mmCIF file of C-alpha atoms in Angstrom:
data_model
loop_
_atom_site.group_PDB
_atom_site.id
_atom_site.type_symbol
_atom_site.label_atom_id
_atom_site.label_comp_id
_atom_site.label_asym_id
_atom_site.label_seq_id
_atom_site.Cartn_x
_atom_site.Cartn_y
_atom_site.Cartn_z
ATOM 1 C CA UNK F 22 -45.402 -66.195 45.887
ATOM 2 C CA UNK F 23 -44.995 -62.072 45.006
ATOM 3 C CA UNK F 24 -41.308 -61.260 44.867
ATOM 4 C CA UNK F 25 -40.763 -58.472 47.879
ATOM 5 C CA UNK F 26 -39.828 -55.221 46.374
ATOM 6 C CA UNK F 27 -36.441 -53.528 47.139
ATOM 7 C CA UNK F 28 -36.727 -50.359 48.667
ATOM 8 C CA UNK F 29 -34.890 -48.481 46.331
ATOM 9 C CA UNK F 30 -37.412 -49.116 43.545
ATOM 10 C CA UNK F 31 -40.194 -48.206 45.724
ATOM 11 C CA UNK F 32 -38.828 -44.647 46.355
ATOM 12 C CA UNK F 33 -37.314 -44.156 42.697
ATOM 13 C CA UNK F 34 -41.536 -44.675 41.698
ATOM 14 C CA UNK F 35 -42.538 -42.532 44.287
ATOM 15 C CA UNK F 36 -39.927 -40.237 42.951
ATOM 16 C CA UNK F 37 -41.248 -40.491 39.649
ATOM 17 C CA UNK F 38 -45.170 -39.989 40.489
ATOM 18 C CA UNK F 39 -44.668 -37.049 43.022
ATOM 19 C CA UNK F 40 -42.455 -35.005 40.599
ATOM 20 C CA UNK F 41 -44.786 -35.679 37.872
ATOM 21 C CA UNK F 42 -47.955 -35.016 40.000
ATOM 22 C CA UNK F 43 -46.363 -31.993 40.692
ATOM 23 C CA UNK F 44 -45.907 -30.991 37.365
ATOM 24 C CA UNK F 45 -42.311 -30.738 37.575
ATOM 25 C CA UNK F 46 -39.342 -31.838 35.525
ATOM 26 C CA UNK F 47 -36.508 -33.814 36.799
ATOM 27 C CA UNK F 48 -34.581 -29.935 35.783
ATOM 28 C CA UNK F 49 -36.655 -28.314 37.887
ATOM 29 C CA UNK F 50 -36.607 -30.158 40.568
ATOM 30 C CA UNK F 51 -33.016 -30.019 40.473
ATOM 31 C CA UNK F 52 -32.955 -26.539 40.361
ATOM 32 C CA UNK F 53 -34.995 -26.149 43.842
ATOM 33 C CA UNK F 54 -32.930 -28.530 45.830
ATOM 34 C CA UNK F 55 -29.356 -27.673 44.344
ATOM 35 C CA UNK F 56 -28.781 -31.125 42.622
ATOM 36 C CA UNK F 57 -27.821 -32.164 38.828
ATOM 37 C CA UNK F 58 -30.483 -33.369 36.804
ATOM 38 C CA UNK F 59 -28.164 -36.568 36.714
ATOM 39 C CA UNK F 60 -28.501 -37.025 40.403
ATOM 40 C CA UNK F 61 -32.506 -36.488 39.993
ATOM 41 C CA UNK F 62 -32.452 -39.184 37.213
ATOM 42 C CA UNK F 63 -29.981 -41.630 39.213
ATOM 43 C CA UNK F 64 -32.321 -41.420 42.195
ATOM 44 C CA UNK F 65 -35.332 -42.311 39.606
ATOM 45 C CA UNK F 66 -33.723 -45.408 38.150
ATOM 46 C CA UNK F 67 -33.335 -46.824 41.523
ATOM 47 C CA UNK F 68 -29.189 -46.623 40.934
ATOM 48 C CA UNK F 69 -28.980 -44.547 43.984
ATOM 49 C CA UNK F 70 -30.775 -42.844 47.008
ATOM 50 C CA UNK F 71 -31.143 -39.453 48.004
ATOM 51 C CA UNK F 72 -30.067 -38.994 52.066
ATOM 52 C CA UNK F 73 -32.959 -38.862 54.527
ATOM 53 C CA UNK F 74 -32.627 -34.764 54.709
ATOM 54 C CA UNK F 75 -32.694 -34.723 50.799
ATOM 55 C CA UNK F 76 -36.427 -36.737 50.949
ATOM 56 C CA UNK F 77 -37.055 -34.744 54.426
ATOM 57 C CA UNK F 78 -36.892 -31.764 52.174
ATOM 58 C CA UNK F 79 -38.810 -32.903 49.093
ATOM 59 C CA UNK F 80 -41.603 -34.169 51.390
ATOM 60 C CA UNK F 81 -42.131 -30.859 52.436
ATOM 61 C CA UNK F 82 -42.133 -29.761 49.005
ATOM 62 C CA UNK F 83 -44.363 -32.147 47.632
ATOM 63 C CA UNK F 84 -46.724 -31.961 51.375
ATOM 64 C CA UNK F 85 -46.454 -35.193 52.485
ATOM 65 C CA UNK F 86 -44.624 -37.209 54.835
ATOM 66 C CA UNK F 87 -41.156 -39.455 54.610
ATOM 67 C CA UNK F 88 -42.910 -42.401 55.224
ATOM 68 C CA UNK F 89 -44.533 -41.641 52.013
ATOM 69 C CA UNK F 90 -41.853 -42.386 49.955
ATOM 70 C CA UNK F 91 -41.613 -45.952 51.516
ATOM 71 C CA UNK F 92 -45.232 -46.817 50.638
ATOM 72 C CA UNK F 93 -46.685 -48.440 47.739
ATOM 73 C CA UNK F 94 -49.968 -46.728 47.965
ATOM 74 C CA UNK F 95 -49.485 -43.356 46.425
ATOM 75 C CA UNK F 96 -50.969 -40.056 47.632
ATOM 76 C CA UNK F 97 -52.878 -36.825 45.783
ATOM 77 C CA UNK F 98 -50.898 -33.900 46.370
ATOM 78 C CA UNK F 99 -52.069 -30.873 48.153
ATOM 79 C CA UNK F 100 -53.101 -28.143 45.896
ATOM 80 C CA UNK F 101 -50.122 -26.791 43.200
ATOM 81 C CA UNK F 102 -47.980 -24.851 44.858
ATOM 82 C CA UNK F 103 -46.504 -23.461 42.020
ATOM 83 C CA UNK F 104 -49.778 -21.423 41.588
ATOM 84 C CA UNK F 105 -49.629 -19.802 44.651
ATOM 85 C CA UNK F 106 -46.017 -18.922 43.929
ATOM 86 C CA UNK F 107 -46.772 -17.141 40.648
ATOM 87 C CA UNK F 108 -49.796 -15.409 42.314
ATOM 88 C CA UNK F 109 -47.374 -14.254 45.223
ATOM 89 C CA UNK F 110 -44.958 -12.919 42.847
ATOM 90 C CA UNK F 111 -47.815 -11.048 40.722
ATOM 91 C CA UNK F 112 -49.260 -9.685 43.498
ATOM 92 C CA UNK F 113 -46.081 -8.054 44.483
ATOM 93 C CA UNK F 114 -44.962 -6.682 41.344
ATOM 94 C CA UNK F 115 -48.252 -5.532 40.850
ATOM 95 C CA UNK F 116 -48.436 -3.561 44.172
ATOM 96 C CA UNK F 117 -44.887 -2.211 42.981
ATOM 97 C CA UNK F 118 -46.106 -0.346 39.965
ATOM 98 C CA UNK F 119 -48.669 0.632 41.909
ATOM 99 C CA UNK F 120 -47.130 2.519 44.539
ATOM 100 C CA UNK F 121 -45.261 4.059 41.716
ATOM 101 C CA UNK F 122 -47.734 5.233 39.639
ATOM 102 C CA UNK F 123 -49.458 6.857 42.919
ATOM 103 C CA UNK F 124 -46.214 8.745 43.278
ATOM 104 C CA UNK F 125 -46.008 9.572 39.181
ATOM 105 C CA UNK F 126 -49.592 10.956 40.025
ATOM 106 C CA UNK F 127 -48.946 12.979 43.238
ATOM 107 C CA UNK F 128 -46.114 14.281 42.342
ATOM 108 C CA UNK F 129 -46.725 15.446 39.109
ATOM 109 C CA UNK F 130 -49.623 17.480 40.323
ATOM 110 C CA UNK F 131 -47.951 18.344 43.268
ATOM 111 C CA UNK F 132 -44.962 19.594 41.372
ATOM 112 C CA UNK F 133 -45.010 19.341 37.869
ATOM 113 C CA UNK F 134 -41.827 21.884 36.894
ATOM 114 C CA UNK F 135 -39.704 19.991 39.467
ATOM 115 C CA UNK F 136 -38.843 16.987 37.625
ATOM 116 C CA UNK F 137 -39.622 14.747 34.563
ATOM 117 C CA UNK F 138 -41.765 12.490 36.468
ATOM 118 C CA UNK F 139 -42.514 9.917 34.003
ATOM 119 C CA UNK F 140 -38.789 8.417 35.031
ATOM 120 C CA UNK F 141 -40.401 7.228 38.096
ATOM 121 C CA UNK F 142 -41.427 4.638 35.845
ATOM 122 C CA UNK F 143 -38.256 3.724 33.984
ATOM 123 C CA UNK F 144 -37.239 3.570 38.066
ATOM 124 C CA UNK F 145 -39.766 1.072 38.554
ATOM 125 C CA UNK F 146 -38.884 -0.686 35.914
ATOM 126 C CA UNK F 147 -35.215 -1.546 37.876
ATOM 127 C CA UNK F 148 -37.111 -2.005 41.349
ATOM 128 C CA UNK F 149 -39.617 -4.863 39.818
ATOM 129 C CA UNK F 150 -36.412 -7.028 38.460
ATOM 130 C CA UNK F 151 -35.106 -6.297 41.343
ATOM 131 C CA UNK F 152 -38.073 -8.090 43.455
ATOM 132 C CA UNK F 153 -37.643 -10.501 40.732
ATOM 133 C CA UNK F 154 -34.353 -11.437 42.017
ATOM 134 C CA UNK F 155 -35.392 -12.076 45.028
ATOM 135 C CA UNK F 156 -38.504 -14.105 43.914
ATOM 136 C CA UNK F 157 -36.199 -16.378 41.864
ATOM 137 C CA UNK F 158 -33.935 -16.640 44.366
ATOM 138 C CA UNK F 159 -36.803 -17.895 47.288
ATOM 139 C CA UNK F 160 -38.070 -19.850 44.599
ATOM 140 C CA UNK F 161 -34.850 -21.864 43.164
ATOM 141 C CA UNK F 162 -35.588 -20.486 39.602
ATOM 142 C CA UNK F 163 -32.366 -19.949 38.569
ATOM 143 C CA UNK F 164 -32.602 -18.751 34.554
ATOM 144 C CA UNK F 165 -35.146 -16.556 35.555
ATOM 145 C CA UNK F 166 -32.613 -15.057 38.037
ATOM 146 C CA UNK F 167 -30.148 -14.413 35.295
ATOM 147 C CA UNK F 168 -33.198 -12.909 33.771
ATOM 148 C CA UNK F 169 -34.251 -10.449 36.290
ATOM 149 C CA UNK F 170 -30.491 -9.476 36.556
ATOM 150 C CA UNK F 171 -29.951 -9.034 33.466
ATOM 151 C CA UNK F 172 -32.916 -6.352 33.292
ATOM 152 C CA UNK F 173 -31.777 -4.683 36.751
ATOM 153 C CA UNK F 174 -28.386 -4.145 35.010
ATOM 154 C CA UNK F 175 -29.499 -2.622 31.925
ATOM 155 C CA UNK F 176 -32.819 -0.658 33.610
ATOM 156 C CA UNK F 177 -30.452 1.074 36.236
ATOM 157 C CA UNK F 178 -28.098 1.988 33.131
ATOM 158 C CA UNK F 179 -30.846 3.644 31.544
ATOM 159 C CA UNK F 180 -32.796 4.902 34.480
ATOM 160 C CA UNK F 181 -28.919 6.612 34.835
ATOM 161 C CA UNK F 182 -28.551 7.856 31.862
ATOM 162 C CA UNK F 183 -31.832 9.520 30.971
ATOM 163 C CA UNK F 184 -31.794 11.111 34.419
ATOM 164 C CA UNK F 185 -27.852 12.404 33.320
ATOM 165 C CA UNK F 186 -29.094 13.947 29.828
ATOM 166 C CA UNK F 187 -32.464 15.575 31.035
ATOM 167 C CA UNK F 188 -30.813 17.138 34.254
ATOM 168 C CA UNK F 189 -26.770 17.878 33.263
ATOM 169 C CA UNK F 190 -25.357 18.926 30.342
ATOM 170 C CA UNK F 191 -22.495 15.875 31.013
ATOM 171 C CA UNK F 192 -21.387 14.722 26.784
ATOM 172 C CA UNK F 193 -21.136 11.328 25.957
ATOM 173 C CA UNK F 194 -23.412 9.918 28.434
ATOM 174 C CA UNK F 195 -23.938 7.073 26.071
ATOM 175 C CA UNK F 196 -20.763 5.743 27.418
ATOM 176 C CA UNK F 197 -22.577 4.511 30.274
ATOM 177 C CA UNK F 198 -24.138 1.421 28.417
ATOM 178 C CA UNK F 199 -20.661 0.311 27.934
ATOM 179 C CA UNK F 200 -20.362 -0.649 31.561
ATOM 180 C CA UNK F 201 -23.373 -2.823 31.028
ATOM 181 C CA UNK F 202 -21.688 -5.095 28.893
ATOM 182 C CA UNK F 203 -18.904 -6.540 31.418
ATOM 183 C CA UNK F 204 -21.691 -6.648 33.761
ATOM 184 C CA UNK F 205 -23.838 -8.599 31.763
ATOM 185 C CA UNK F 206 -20.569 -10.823 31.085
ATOM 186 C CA UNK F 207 -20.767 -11.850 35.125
ATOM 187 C CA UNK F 208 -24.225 -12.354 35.468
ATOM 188 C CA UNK F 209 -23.765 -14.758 32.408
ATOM 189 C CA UNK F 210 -20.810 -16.234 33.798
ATOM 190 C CA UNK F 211 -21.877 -16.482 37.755
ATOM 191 C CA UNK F 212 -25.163 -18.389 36.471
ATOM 192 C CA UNK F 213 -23.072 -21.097 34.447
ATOM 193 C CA UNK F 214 -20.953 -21.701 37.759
ATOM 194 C CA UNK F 215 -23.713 -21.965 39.604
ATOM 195 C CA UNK F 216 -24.907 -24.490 37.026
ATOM 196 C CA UNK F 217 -21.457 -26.220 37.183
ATOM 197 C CA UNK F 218 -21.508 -27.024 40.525
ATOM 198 C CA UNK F 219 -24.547 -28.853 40.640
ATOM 199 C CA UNK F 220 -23.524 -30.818 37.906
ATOM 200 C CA UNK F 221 -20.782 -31.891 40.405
ATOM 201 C CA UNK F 222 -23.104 -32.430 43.304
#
């Protein structure tokens, strides 16, 4: 007679083959749901289980159902995600520059002794980090967050500071970049809390 599986071994597998047929590490995972990778692990050794709302909200991740994770039988996944995400993202950075550039374009014919125009794309350079903030943010992606941040900080310095010494005679405006240093210090700092306290979770 076949020994009747516990339960918790059931979901750990299904854990295990809907994270992998996702293409996702237990990090990652982690990562998009606010947990530890030692929770994620715990969960896939069958030494614990997540709550219902925890597999609620990795079904509709993964695009299946609760029950799912009950069931022997294992199901394909709906089409990567992930690869819509990236194309999302692309598309919108890429429409960025492009409004941009149709500015850089008008404007310089439009009024070409006004301004140095080219900045418009130093400028852009601090909006797309920017919408890469928020990207990461929608999208769990946490290093790439301290990423984007990082480049928003030290874009808007420059984007400053070339803007300062092309349109003002103001000395030392090299002194600016020093502000980018504490600043870069908190990002740094706010992503390892963040970190932290999922390691508590």
């Amino acid at each position: 007679m076949q020994e009747e599986r516990r339960i918790e071994d059931i979901i750990a597998e299904n854990l295990i083959y809907y994270r992998k047929a996702a293409g996702l590490t237990q990090l990652e995972i982690a990562e998009k749901f606010n947990y530890s990778d030692k929770s994620i692990s715990k969960w896939e050794r069958a030494e614990g289980m997540p709550d219902v709302l925890v597999l609620k909200s990795l079904a509709d991740f993964y695009g299946i159902t609760v029950d799912d994770f009950f069931q022997e039988e294992k199901k394909k996944l709906p089409k990567n995600k992930t690869k819509k995400h990236w194309f999302i993202v692309g598309l919108s950075e890429a429409l960025l520059w492009l409004v941009f550039g149709l500015a850089y374009v008008i404007l310089s014919i439009a009024l070409p002794n006004l301004f140095p125009w080219w900045l418009l794309f130093v400028y852009a350079s601090a909006a797309a980090f920017i919408l890469a903030v928020v990207w990461s943010g929608i999208y769990h992606k946490n290093f790439y967050q301290l990423i984007a941040t990082s480049g928003i900080i030290w874009c808007t310095i420059t984007s400053v500071f070339l803007t300062v010494i092309l349109k003002t005679d103001i000395p030392n405006a090299w002194l600016l970049f020093t502000i980018g240093v504490p600043l870069e210090g908190l990002a740094i700092l706010w992503y390892f809390l963040k970190k932290n306290s999922k390691k508590n979770k």
